[in-house]
Short mmCIF file of C-alpha atoms and ligand atoms in Angstrom, two decimals:
data_model
loop_
_atom_site.label_atom_id
_atom_site.label_comp_id
_atom_site.label_asym_id
_atom_site.label_seq_id
_atom_site.Cartn_x
_atom_site.Cartn_y
_atom_site.Cartn_z
CA MET A 92 -40.70 -13.60 4.24
CA LYS A 93 -38.21 -11.91 1.95
CA VAL A 94 -34.67 -12.45 3.17
CA SER A 95 -31.35 -11.22 1.81
CA VAL A 96 -27.97 -12.62 2.75
CA ILE A 97 -24.83 -10.58 2.09
CA GLY A 98 -21.74 -12.78 1.79
CA THR A 99 -22.33 -16.18 0.21
CA GLY A 100 -19.60 -18.18 1.94
CA TYR A 101 -19.84 -21.17 4.28
CA VAL A 102 -22.35 -19.37 6.51
CA GLY A 103 -24.19 -17.21 3.98
CA LEU A 104 -24.82 -19.93 1.42
CA VAL A 105 -26.02 -22.42 4.03
CA SER A 106 -28.22 -19.75 5.68
CA GLY A 107 -29.75 -18.66 2.37
CA ALA A 108 -30.49 -22.25 1.33
CA VAL A 109 -31.96 -23.08 4.73
CA PHE A 110 -34.19 -19.97 4.77
CA ALA A 111 -35.41 -20.96 1.30
CA GLU A 112 -36.11 -24.50 2.46
CA LEU A 113 -38.11 -23.06 5.38
CA GLY A 114 -40.34 -21.42 2.74
CA HIS A 115 -38.85 -17.92 2.63
CA ASP A 116 -37.88 -16.04 -0.52
CA ALA A 117 -34.08 -15.83 -0.26
CA LEU A 118 -31.57 -13.76 -2.20
CA CYS A 119 -27.86 -14.48 -1.62
CA VAL A 120 -25.48 -11.70 -2.60
CA ASP A 121 -21.72 -11.84 -3.01
CA ASN A 122 -19.34 -9.33 -4.58
CA ASP A 123 -17.25 -12.25 -5.86
CA GLU A 124 -18.79 -12.44 -9.33
CA ARG A 125 -17.08 -15.74 -10.09
CA LYS A 126 -18.76 -17.34 -7.10
CA VAL A 127 -22.17 -16.00 -8.05
CA LYS A 128 -21.76 -17.18 -11.64
CA MET A 129 -20.84 -20.68 -10.43
CA LEU A 130 -23.91 -20.80 -8.21
CA GLU A 131 -26.15 -19.57 -10.99
CA GLN A 132 -24.80 -22.36 -13.18
CA GLY A 133 -25.60 -24.89 -10.47
CA HIS A 134 -22.01 -25.45 -9.27
CA MET A 135 -20.91 -25.34 -5.64
CA PRO A 136 -18.03 -23.06 -4.59
CA ILE A 137 -17.56 -25.12 -1.38
CA TYR A 138 -18.00 -28.71 -0.29
CA GLU A 139 -20.60 -29.16 2.42
CA PRO A 140 -22.59 -32.41 2.73
CA GLY A 141 -26.22 -32.00 1.60
CA LEU A 142 -25.77 -28.39 0.47
CA GLU A 143 -25.67 -28.99 -3.27
CA GLU A 144 -29.01 -30.82 -3.21
CA LEU A 145 -30.58 -28.17 -0.97
CA VAL A 146 -29.45 -25.34 -3.24
CA ALA A 147 -30.58 -27.15 -6.40
CA LYS A 148 -34.00 -27.93 -4.91
CA ASN A 149 -34.65 -24.37 -3.79
CA ARG A 150 -33.33 -22.77 -6.97
CA ALA A 151 -35.72 -24.98 -8.94
CA ALA A 152 -38.57 -23.89 -6.64
CA LYS A 153 -37.51 -20.25 -7.27
CA ARG A 154 -37.11 -19.61 -3.55
CA LEU A 155 -33.35 -19.10 -3.81
CA ARG A 156 -31.60 -16.66 -6.12
CA PHE A 157 -28.17 -15.07 -6.37
CA ALA A 158 -26.95 -11.54 -7.11
CA THR A 159 -23.81 -9.41 -6.85
CA THR A 160 -24.89 -6.06 -5.41
CA ILE A 161 -25.98 -4.83 -2.04
CA GLN A 162 -28.51 -2.63 -3.79
CA GLU A 163 -30.33 -5.80 -4.90
CA ALA A 164 -30.06 -7.19 -1.37
CA MET A 165 -31.62 -4.03 0.08
CA GLU A 166 -34.40 -3.91 -2.48
CA HIS A 167 -35.31 -7.55 -1.86
CA GLY A 168 -35.05 -8.41 1.83
CA ASP A 169 -37.18 -7.21 4.71
CA VAL A 170 -34.49 -8.87 6.77
CA VAL A 171 -30.89 -8.46 5.55
CA PHE A 172 -28.16 -10.69 6.97
CA ILE A 173 -24.50 -9.67 7.06
CA CYS A 174 -22.48 -12.87 6.61
CA VAL A 175 -19.14 -11.53 5.40
CA GLY A 176 -15.81 -12.74 6.78
CA THR A 177 -14.19 -11.34 9.93
CA PRO A 178 -10.67 -12.76 9.46
CA PRO A 179 -7.91 -12.32 12.04
CA LEU A 180 -5.47 -9.42 11.92
CA PRO A 181 -1.88 -10.00 13.08
CA SER A 182 -2.80 -8.30 16.39
CA GLY A 183 -5.42 -10.98 17.13
CA ALA A 184 -8.29 -8.54 16.62
CA PRO A 185 -10.74 -9.49 13.89
CA ASP A 186 -10.72 -7.47 10.67
CA LEU A 187 -14.10 -5.75 10.73
CA SER A 188 -13.50 -3.78 7.55
CA TYR A 189 -15.84 -6.04 5.51
CA VAL A 190 -18.62 -5.49 8.03
CA ASP A 191 -17.96 -1.75 7.94
CA ALA A 192 -17.94 -1.64 4.12
CA VAL A 193 -21.20 -3.60 3.92
CA SER A 194 -22.81 -1.37 6.59
CA ARG A 195 -21.98 1.76 4.58
CA ASP A 196 -23.33 0.18 1.41
CA ILE A 197 -26.48 -0.88 3.24
CA ALA A 198 -26.96 2.71 4.41
CA LYS A 199 -26.64 3.98 0.86
CA HIS A 200 -29.48 1.76 -0.33
CA LEU A 201 -31.74 2.01 2.70
CA THR A 202 -35.06 3.30 1.35
CA LYS A 203 -37.56 1.58 3.64
CA TYR A 204 -37.57 -0.16 7.03
CA ARG A 205 -35.17 -3.07 7.15
CA VAL A 206 -33.89 -5.35 9.89
CA ILE A 207 -30.11 -5.55 9.50
CA VAL A 208 -28.76 -8.71 11.11
CA GLU A 209 -25.13 -9.28 12.04
CA LYS A 210 -24.55 -13.00 11.63
CA SER A 211 -20.81 -12.70 11.10
CA THR A 212 -18.94 -13.40 14.33
CA VAL A 213 -18.01 -10.04 15.85
CA PRO A 214 -16.75 -8.72 19.19
CA VAL A 215 -19.17 -7.35 21.74
CA GLN A 216 -20.26 -3.76 20.96
CA THR A 217 -19.95 -4.20 17.19
CA GLY A 218 -23.75 -3.93 16.84
CA GLU A 219 -23.53 -0.41 18.23
CA LYS A 220 -20.92 0.47 15.61
CA VAL A 221 -22.96 -1.02 12.78
CA LYS A 222 -25.96 1.01 13.96
CA LEU A 223 -23.94 4.22 14.15
CA THR A 224 -22.40 3.63 10.74
CA ILE A 225 -25.74 2.99 9.06
CA SER A 226 -27.28 6.06 10.76
CA LYS A 227 -24.36 8.20 9.67
CA TYR A 228 -24.37 7.17 6.00
CA ALA A 229 -28.12 6.73 5.46
CA LYS A 230 -30.53 9.50 4.53
CA ALA A 231 -31.83 11.33 7.59
CA GLY A 232 -34.92 9.67 9.02
CA SER A 233 -34.23 6.23 7.47
CA GLU A 234 -35.85 3.45 9.46
CA PHE A 235 -33.97 0.31 10.46
CA ASP A 236 -33.05 -1.93 13.36
CA VAL A 237 -29.83 -3.77 14.00
CA VAL A 238 -30.08 -7.33 15.34
CA SER A 239 -27.41 -9.82 16.39
CA ASN A 240 -28.06 -13.43 15.39
CA PRO A 241 -24.82 -15.38 15.69
CA GLU A 242 -24.33 -18.59 13.76
CA PHE A 243 -23.48 -21.87 15.50
CA LEU A 244 -23.22 -24.27 12.56
CA ARG A 245 -20.20 -26.51 12.19
CA GLU A 246 -18.56 -27.09 8.84
CA GLY A 247 -19.04 -30.63 7.62
CA SER A 248 -22.47 -30.86 9.26
CA ALA A 249 -23.71 -27.33 8.56
CA VAL A 250 -26.97 -28.30 6.87
CA ALA A 251 -27.90 -30.83 9.55
CA ASP A 252 -26.95 -28.32 12.27
CA ALA A 253 -29.11 -25.62 10.70
CA PHE A 254 -32.18 -27.86 10.73
CA ASN A 255 -31.50 -29.12 14.28
CA PRO A 256 -30.33 -26.06 16.22
CA ASP A 257 -29.62 -26.32 19.95
CA ARG A 258 -30.65 -22.67 20.18
CA ILE A 259 -31.18 -19.62 18.00
CA VAL A 260 -29.86 -16.52 19.71
CA ILE A 261 -31.53 -13.25 18.79
CA GLY A 262 -30.14 -10.02 20.19
CA ALA A 263 -32.60 -7.23 19.50
CA GLU A 264 -33.69 -3.88 20.90
CA THR A 265 -37.14 -3.20 19.46
CA GLN A 266 -40.31 -5.29 19.53
CA ARG A 267 -40.70 -4.83 15.76
CA ALA A 268 -37.31 -6.40 15.07
CA LYS A 269 -37.87 -9.18 17.62
CA ASP A 270 -41.22 -10.08 16.04
CA MET A 271 -39.75 -10.18 12.54
CA MET A 272 -36.90 -12.43 13.65
CA LEU A 273 -39.30 -14.74 15.50
CA ASN A 274 -41.47 -14.98 12.39
CA LEU A 275 -38.44 -15.78 10.29
CA TYR A 276 -37.50 -18.61 12.67
CA ASP A 277 -41.12 -19.63 13.28
CA LYS A 278 -40.33 -23.33 12.72
CA PHE A 279 -37.79 -23.19 15.57
CA ARG A 280 -39.68 -20.79 17.84
CA ASP A 281 -39.14 -23.01 20.90
CA LYS A 282 -35.37 -22.81 20.30
CA CYS A 283 -35.23 -19.02 20.11
CA VAL A 284 -33.50 -17.16 22.93
CA VAL A 285 -34.13 -13.42 22.79
CA VAL A 286 -31.55 -11.27 24.57
CA ASP A 287 -29.97 -7.83 24.21
CA ILE A 288 -27.51 -7.26 21.36
CA LYS A 289 -24.32 -7.17 23.43
CA SER A 290 -25.20 -10.36 25.31
CA SER A 291 -25.93 -12.05 21.99
CA GLU A 292 -22.51 -11.04 20.63
CA LEU A 293 -20.87 -12.32 23.80
CA ILE A 294 -22.75 -15.64 23.70
CA LYS A 295 -21.01 -16.39 20.40
CA HIS A 296 -17.47 -15.58 21.52
CA ALA A 297 -17.98 -17.24 24.90
CA SER A 298 -19.42 -20.40 23.31
CA ASN A 299 -16.61 -20.88 20.81
CA SER A 300 -13.98 -20.07 23.41
CA PHE A 301 -15.51 -22.51 25.89
CA LEU A 302 -15.44 -25.30 23.30
CA ALA A 303 -11.81 -24.44 22.50
CA LEU A 304 -11.09 -24.53 26.23
CA LYS A 305 -12.60 -28.02 26.45
CA ILE A 306 -10.30 -29.17 23.63
CA SER A 307 -7.21 -27.64 25.20
CA PHE A 308 -8.19 -29.15 28.55
CA ILE A 309 -8.36 -32.67 27.15
CA ASN A 310 -5.11 -32.11 25.24
CA ALA A 311 -3.46 -31.10 28.50
CA VAL A 312 -4.88 -34.25 30.11
CA ALA A 313 -3.51 -36.23 27.13
CA ASN A 314 -0.06 -35.00 28.01
CA ILE A 315 -0.48 -36.24 31.60
CA CYS A 316 -1.69 -39.56 30.16
CA GLU A 317 1.49 -39.88 28.10
CA LEU A 318 3.63 -39.08 31.13
CA SER A 319 1.78 -41.49 33.42
CA GLY A 320 0.77 -44.35 31.13
CA ALA A 321 -3.00 -43.69 31.18
CA ASP A 322 -5.23 -43.62 28.09
CA VAL A 323 -6.87 -40.26 27.28
CA THR A 324 -9.73 -41.84 25.31
CA GLN A 325 -10.71 -43.84 28.40
CA VAL A 326 -10.32 -40.79 30.63
CA ALA A 327 -12.49 -38.72 28.25
CA ARG A 328 -15.15 -41.44 28.14
CA GLY A 329 -15.26 -41.61 31.92
CA MET A 330 -15.43 -37.82 32.22
CA GLY A 331 -18.01 -37.41 29.49
CA LEU A 332 -20.50 -39.73 31.17
CA ASP A 333 -21.00 -37.02 33.79
CA GLN A 334 -23.89 -35.10 32.26
CA ARG A 335 -22.48 -31.85 33.61
CA ILE A 336 -19.34 -32.41 31.51
CA GLY A 337 -20.75 -34.24 28.48
CA PRO A 338 -18.82 -36.37 25.97
CA GLN A 339 -18.45 -33.82 23.17
CA PHE A 340 -15.30 -31.85 22.41
CA LEU A 341 -13.18 -34.16 24.55
CA TYR A 342 -11.23 -35.65 21.65
CA ALA A 343 -7.52 -35.16 22.15
CA GLY A 344 -5.51 -34.62 19.00
CA LEU A 345 -3.63 -31.98 17.09
CA GLY A 346 -5.49 -29.10 18.71
CA TYR A 347 -8.29 -27.02 17.29
CA GLY A 348 -8.01 -25.44 13.84
CA GLY A 349 -10.38 -24.00 11.28
CA SER A 350 -11.48 -20.52 10.39
CA CYS A 351 -13.28 -19.96 13.68
CA PHE A 352 -11.87 -21.28 16.96
CA PRO A 353 -8.33 -19.86 16.56
CA LYS A 354 -9.69 -16.53 15.29
CA ASP A 355 -12.51 -16.28 17.82
CA VAL A 356 -10.37 -17.15 20.84
CA ASP A 357 -7.84 -14.53 19.70
CA ALA A 358 -10.63 -12.01 19.18
CA PHE A 359 -12.16 -12.71 22.60
CA VAL A 360 -8.77 -12.26 24.29
CA ASP A 361 -8.30 -9.05 22.31
CA ILE A 362 -11.67 -7.47 23.08
CA SER A 363 -11.38 -8.50 26.75
CA ALA A 364 -8.01 -6.72 26.98
CA LYS A 365 -9.44 -3.64 25.26
CA LEU A 366 -12.25 -3.60 27.80
CA GLY A 367 -9.68 -3.85 30.61
CA TYR A 368 -9.71 -7.59 31.45
CA ASP A 369 -6.77 -9.93 30.98
CA PHE A 370 -8.36 -13.23 29.92
CA HIS A 371 -5.36 -15.22 31.06
CA LEU A 372 -7.31 -18.48 31.03
CA LEU A 373 -7.89 -18.18 27.29
CA ARG A 374 -4.29 -17.23 26.65
CA GLU A 375 -3.37 -20.56 28.23
CA VAL A 376 -5.90 -22.28 25.97
CA GLN A 377 -4.09 -20.74 22.98
CA ARG A 378 -0.69 -21.81 24.33
CA ILE A 379 -1.75 -25.42 24.88
CA ASN A 380 -3.17 -25.51 21.37
CA HIS A 381 0.10 -24.27 19.91
CA VAL A 382 2.23 -26.70 21.93
CA GLN A 383 0.05 -29.63 20.84
CA LEU A 384 1.28 -29.26 17.25
CA GLU A 385 4.91 -29.05 18.35
CA LYS A 386 4.48 -32.25 20.37
CA PHE A 387 3.16 -34.04 17.31
CA LEU A 388 6.12 -32.91 15.22
CA LYS A 389 8.47 -34.06 17.98
CA LYS A 390 6.96 -37.56 17.84
CA ILE A 391 7.68 -37.69 14.12
CA GLU A 392 11.26 -36.58 14.77
CA GLN A 393 11.67 -39.19 17.49
CA GLU A 394 10.64 -41.87 15.02
CA LEU A 395 12.74 -40.66 12.09
CA TRP A 396 15.59 -38.77 13.79
CA MET A 397 16.68 -36.36 11.01
CA LEU A 398 13.82 -35.34 8.72
CA ARG A 399 15.91 -34.29 5.72
CA ASP A 400 15.10 -36.48 2.69
CA LYS A 401 12.78 -38.74 4.68
CA LYS A 402 9.60 -39.67 2.83
CA ILE A 403 6.57 -38.74 4.87
CA ALA A 404 3.01 -39.51 3.83
CA VAL A 405 0.37 -37.18 5.26
CA TRP A 406 -3.26 -38.26 5.35
CA GLY A 407 -5.59 -35.30 5.75
CA LEU A 408 -5.26 -31.62 4.91
CA ALA A 409 -8.68 -30.20 5.84
CA PHE A 410 -8.99 -28.84 9.39
CA LYS A 411 -11.57 -31.55 10.13
CA PRO A 412 -13.32 -34.29 8.13
CA ASN A 413 -16.24 -33.72 5.75
CA THR A 414 -15.10 -30.29 4.65
CA ASP A 415 -12.78 -28.89 1.99
CA ASP A 416 -11.80 -26.00 4.29
CA VAL A 417 -8.07 -25.80 5.09
CA ARG A 418 -8.10 -22.43 6.85
CA GLU A 419 -5.89 -22.66 9.98
CA SER A 420 -5.71 -26.41 9.47
CA PRO A 421 -3.22 -28.15 11.78
CA ALA A 422 -2.46 -30.48 8.86
CA ILE A 423 -1.26 -27.61 6.68
CA LYS A 424 1.03 -26.37 9.46
CA ILE A 425 2.44 -29.88 9.91
CA CYS A 426 3.10 -30.29 6.17
CA ALA A 427 4.83 -26.89 6.09
CA ALA A 428 7.00 -27.71 9.12
CA LEU A 429 8.01 -31.11 7.69
CA ARG A 430 8.78 -29.52 4.32
CA ASP A 431 10.87 -26.80 5.98
CA ALA A 432 12.83 -29.48 7.81
CA GLY A 433 13.74 -31.02 4.44
CA ALA A 434 11.34 -33.98 4.42
CA LYS A 435 9.76 -35.18 1.17
CA VAL A 436 6.08 -34.83 1.89
CA ARG A 437 3.32 -36.52 -0.07
CA ALA A 438 -0.14 -35.57 1.11
CA PHE A 439 -3.69 -36.56 0.33
CA ASP A 440 -7.09 -35.26 1.40
CA PRO A 441 -10.44 -36.42 -0.04
CA LYS A 442 -11.90 -32.90 -0.36
CA GLY A 443 -9.37 -30.34 0.85
CA GLN A 444 -6.71 -31.04 -1.75
CA GLU A 445 -7.48 -28.15 -4.13
CA ASN A 446 -7.68 -25.56 -1.35
CA ALA A 447 -4.46 -26.93 0.14
CA LYS A 448 -2.67 -26.51 -3.19
CA SER A 449 -3.34 -22.78 -3.07
CA VAL A 450 -1.71 -22.33 0.35
CA LEU A 451 0.99 -24.99 0.40
CA ALA A 452 3.94 -25.18 -1.99
CA GLY A 453 6.91 -27.53 -2.00
CA ILE A 454 5.09 -30.75 -1.24
CA GLU A 455 3.63 -33.40 -3.52
CA PHE A 456 -0.14 -33.91 -3.65
CA SER A 457 -1.14 -37.51 -4.21
CA PRO A 458 -4.11 -38.48 -6.37
CA ASP A 459 -5.26 -40.92 -3.68
CA MET A 460 -4.39 -42.09 -0.17
CA TRP A 461 -2.45 -45.14 -1.41
CA HIS A 462 -0.16 -43.24 -3.74
CA ALA A 463 0.96 -41.09 -0.80
CA LEU A 464 2.16 -44.22 1.03
CA GLU A 465 4.45 -45.62 -1.67
CA GLY A 466 7.94 -45.99 -0.22
CA ALA A 467 7.09 -43.81 2.80
CA ASP A 468 9.22 -43.90 5.93
CA LEU A 469 6.33 -42.69 8.05
CA LEU A 470 2.60 -41.97 7.80
CA ALA A 471 1.26 -38.95 9.68
CA ILE A 472 -2.50 -38.89 10.19
CA CYS A 473 -3.78 -35.33 10.45
CA THR A 474 -7.52 -35.49 9.68
CA GLU A 475 -9.85 -38.29 10.73
CA TRP A 476 -11.68 -38.96 7.45
CA ASP A 477 -13.76 -42.16 7.53
CA GLU A 478 -11.94 -43.65 4.56
CA PHE A 479 -8.69 -43.45 6.53
CA ARG A 480 -10.26 -45.18 9.53
CA LYS A 481 -11.42 -48.03 7.29
CA ALA A 482 -8.09 -48.45 5.49
CA ASP A 483 -6.73 -51.91 4.65
CA PHE A 484 -3.76 -52.42 7.00
CA ALA A 485 -2.10 -55.11 4.87
CA ARG A 486 -2.07 -52.67 1.95
CA ILE A 487 -0.62 -49.89 4.11
CA LYS A 488 2.18 -52.18 5.25
CA LYS A 489 2.93 -53.39 1.77
CA LEU A 490 3.22 -49.90 0.33
CA MET A 491 5.31 -48.27 3.05
CA ALA A 492 9.07 -48.63 3.24
CA HIS A 493 8.77 -48.68 7.04
CA PRO A 494 5.45 -49.32 8.80
CA THR A 495 5.64 -46.36 11.16
CA ILE A 496 2.55 -44.31 11.90
CA VAL A 497 2.12 -41.17 13.98
CA ASP A 498 -1.60 -40.64 14.42
CA GLY A 499 -2.72 -37.16 15.45
CA ARG A 500 -6.38 -38.14 15.64
CA ASN A 501 -6.35 -41.45 17.54
CA ILE A 502 -8.22 -43.27 14.78
CA TRP A 503 -6.83 -46.75 15.49
CA ASP A 504 -6.32 -49.03 18.48
CA PRO A 505 -2.67 -49.01 19.66
CA VAL A 506 -2.81 -52.64 20.84
CA GLU A 507 -4.15 -53.89 17.50
CA MET A 508 -1.61 -51.80 15.59
CA LYS A 509 1.25 -53.29 17.58
CA LYS A 510 -0.08 -56.80 16.98
CA MET A 511 -0.07 -56.11 13.24
CA GLY A 512 3.56 -55.05 13.39
CA PHE A 513 3.24 -51.28 13.12
CA ALA A 514 5.32 -48.81 15.07
CA TYR A 515 2.32 -46.71 16.08
CA ARG A 516 2.13 -43.57 18.19
CA SER A 517 -0.95 -41.53 18.89
CA VAL A 518 -2.05 -38.78 21.30
CA GLY A 519 -2.41 -39.40 25.03
CA ARG A 520 -2.35 -43.18 24.82
P1 NAD B 104 -16.39 -16.90 3.87
O1 NAD B 104 -15.09 -16.25 3.67
O2 NAD B 104 -16.60 -18.32 3.44
O3 NAD B 104 -17.53 -16.02 3.17
C1 NAD B 104 -17.61 -14.64 3.23
C2 NAD B 104 -18.16 -14.14 1.90
O4 NAD B 104 -18.42 -12.74 1.98
C3 NAD B 104 -17.19 -14.33 0.72
O5 NAD B 104 -17.81 -15.09 -0.28
C4 NAD B 104 -16.91 -12.89 0.25
O6 NAD B 104 -16.72 -12.81 -1.14
C5 NAD B 104 -18.17 -12.18 0.71
N1 NAD B 104 -18.03 -10.72 0.82
C6 NAD B 104 -17.05 -10.00 1.39
N2 NAD B 104 -17.29 -8.69 1.28
C7 NAD B 104 -18.47 -8.57 0.62
C8 NAD B 104 -19.24 -7.46 0.20
N3 NAD B 104 -18.86 -6.21 0.42
N4 NAD B 104 -20.39 -7.70 -0.46
C9 NAD B 104 -20.80 -8.96 -0.70
N5 NAD B 104 -20.10 -10.05 -0.32
C10 NAD B 104 -18.95 -9.85 0.34
O7 NAD B 104 -16.71 -16.76 5.43
P2 NAD B 104 -17.58 -17.73 6.35
O8 NAD B 104 -16.78 -18.93 6.75
O9 NAD B 104 -18.91 -17.92 5.73
O10 NAD B 104 -17.72 -16.82 7.67
C11 NAD B 104 -18.49 -15.64 7.66
C12 NAD B 104 -18.67 -15.18 9.09
O11 NAD B 104 -19.42 -16.16 9.83
C13 NAD B 104 -17.36 -15.00 9.88
O12 NAD B 104 -17.52 -13.93 10.77
C14 NAD B 104 -17.24 -16.29 10.65
O13 NAD B 104 -16.50 -16.15 11.84
C15 NAD B 104 -18.68 -16.59 10.97
N6 NAD B 104 -18.99 -18.02 11.18
C16 NAD B 104 -18.44 -18.95 10.35
C17 NAD B 104 -18.77 -20.30 10.53
C18 NAD B 104 -18.19 -21.35 9.65
O14 NAD B 104 -18.40 -22.53 9.95
N7 NAD B 104 -17.46 -21.04 8.60
C19 NAD B 104 -19.67 -20.67 11.54
C20 NAD B 104 -20.21 -19.67 12.35
C21 NAD B 104 -19.87 -18.34 12.17
C1 UGA B 105 -17.00 -24.46 15.34
C2 UGA B 105 -18.15 -24.63 16.32
O1 UGA B 105 -18.29 -26.02 16.67
C3 UGA B 105 -19.46 -24.12 15.73
O2 UGA B 105 -20.50 -24.21 16.70
C4 UGA B 105 -19.27 -22.67 15.32
O3 UGA B 105 -20.43 -22.17 14.69
C5 UGA B 105 -18.10 -22.55 14.35
O4 UGA B 105 -16.91 -23.10 14.98
C6 UGA B 105 -17.83 -21.14 14.01
O5 UGA B 105 -18.05 -20.24 14.79
O6 UGA B 105 -17.40 -20.96 12.89
P1 UGA B 105 -16.13 -25.75 13.19
O7 UGA B 105 -14.95 -24.85 13.30
O8 UGA B 105 -16.79 -25.92 11.88
O9 UGA B 105 -17.27 -25.26 14.20
O10 UGA B 105 -15.70 -27.21 13.64
P2 UGA B 105 -15.59 -28.01 15.03
O11 UGA B 105 -16.24 -29.31 14.86
O12 UGA B 105 -16.02 -27.20 16.19
O13 UGA B 105 -14.01 -28.26 15.12
C7 UGA B 105 -13.10 -27.19 15.28
C8 UGA B 105 -11.71 -27.74 15.50
O14 UGA B 105 -11.59 -28.39 16.76
C9 UGA B 105 -11.29 -28.78 14.46
O15 UGA B 105 -9.95 -28.57 14.09
C10 UGA B 105 -11.44 -30.11 15.18
O16 UGA B 105 -10.56 -31.10 14.69
C11 UGA B 105 -11.07 -29.69 16.60
N1 UGA B 105 -11.65 -30.56 17.64
C12 UGA B 105 -12.99 -30.62 17.82
C13 UGA B 105 -10.80 -31.31 18.46
O17 UGA B 105 -9.56 -31.27 18.31
N2 UGA B 105 -11.36 -32.10 19.45
C14 UGA B 105 -12.69 -32.16 19.66
O18 UGA B 105 -13.11 -32.88 20.58
C15 UGA B 105 -13.53 -31.39 18.82
#
């Protein structure tokens, strides 16, 4: 099938490449000309494991192309995906102006029947607004359907997730649109769940919020562990063996970050309130997440007393491993707080360094993880990259002025660390 994707970011680029790999003829459109040029020259604007190879393979097979205008997207795709950003506004509501702008542009270039798919994460009832907007700005009598098809991929494993979906949610109103979406996802037909548009939109917000709730729950339990002397990793393991609970998303740490959970929980609270429901439970999830960062900073202060002029090495800047994305990264907030308190921060991240430089001033970026440690009074671990887990402890000790580690991701064993002579604190243990 011919598929167009509008917005070639983390979701759009992965989706376009995956559709191409499934045998469809995909056109990815972005109004960021620099990004499109990079892609056309074979360079990746983001780091995502396996994506570069997938894009190269499908470009060579001529199943994946790039363009800059929505006109081209509308001419090409029978199915047109909206994958633009829906970033948070200060009020907590998502900024839907990109979705609105794209919908108007789609209307302008709607000359034959098209299925317009909202893949961007949006509040319930947005589909109705997209439909109204397209109807209003398109020529009278234009034929189209609006479908909701939320995305569930995780950054860092997006390609693998796309080829192994737990479910593909399709919110559609007409049989024609449902059939086209099922044909598009033919390879995963047994994973397709067809529902109405509003339920589809809600599945996305409810899923992300539930996962965030799981994280805040285990972080709250971690606090009880610290107060009582229990070990949260053992508690989580014991809980997770119950199949009704499951082991995933029970890792205590610095709280959830990234471009989605914080934004989507905020947006779900916001739309609930607008609809007349106070989602107090989720407001508590947000609060616990916020406090978790403060608790981490307090541990650093307890180890160093005054932070002014103390040398602090920070390992990890990305919001999670295997991505270069630093949006809403707990690590960035920690670096900024330490900097503001007068500490001399040296940070390193294997992939997120360049993005971090554009949002974080007043700290030093190290060329590698070892350089960050030289003469450090304390090492703060903020992202659980594998290369940090496998680090040589003798080398860490030799480089640091004082072998003190505050680990926000529980990557090492506290007993072993103590044996090796480190002052080591982690989360909930
Ligand atoms: P992103 O910022 O990486 O990409 C969005 C892209 O849209 C940008 O490249 C931007 O230039 C482009 N764009 C904006 N306006 C445009 C226009 N008028 N015409 C053409 N292109 C335009 O965002 P993302 O992380 O890919 O997220 C996109 C949506 O998907 C969001 O709603 C997000 O919540 C949701 N989502 C993201 C993830 C994720 O892991 N990042 C996962 C699931 C869902
Ligand atoms: C998340 C969801 O997992 C995806 O299903 C969804 O599609 C995506 O949001 C989205 O809507 O954009 P992502 O943000 O890429 O994916 O990453 P996650 O692996 O979910 O991690 C999010 C945050 O939670 C990270 O900061 C991570 O460190 C933290 N986390 C995760 C924990 O603190 N503990 C855990 O047990 C799991």
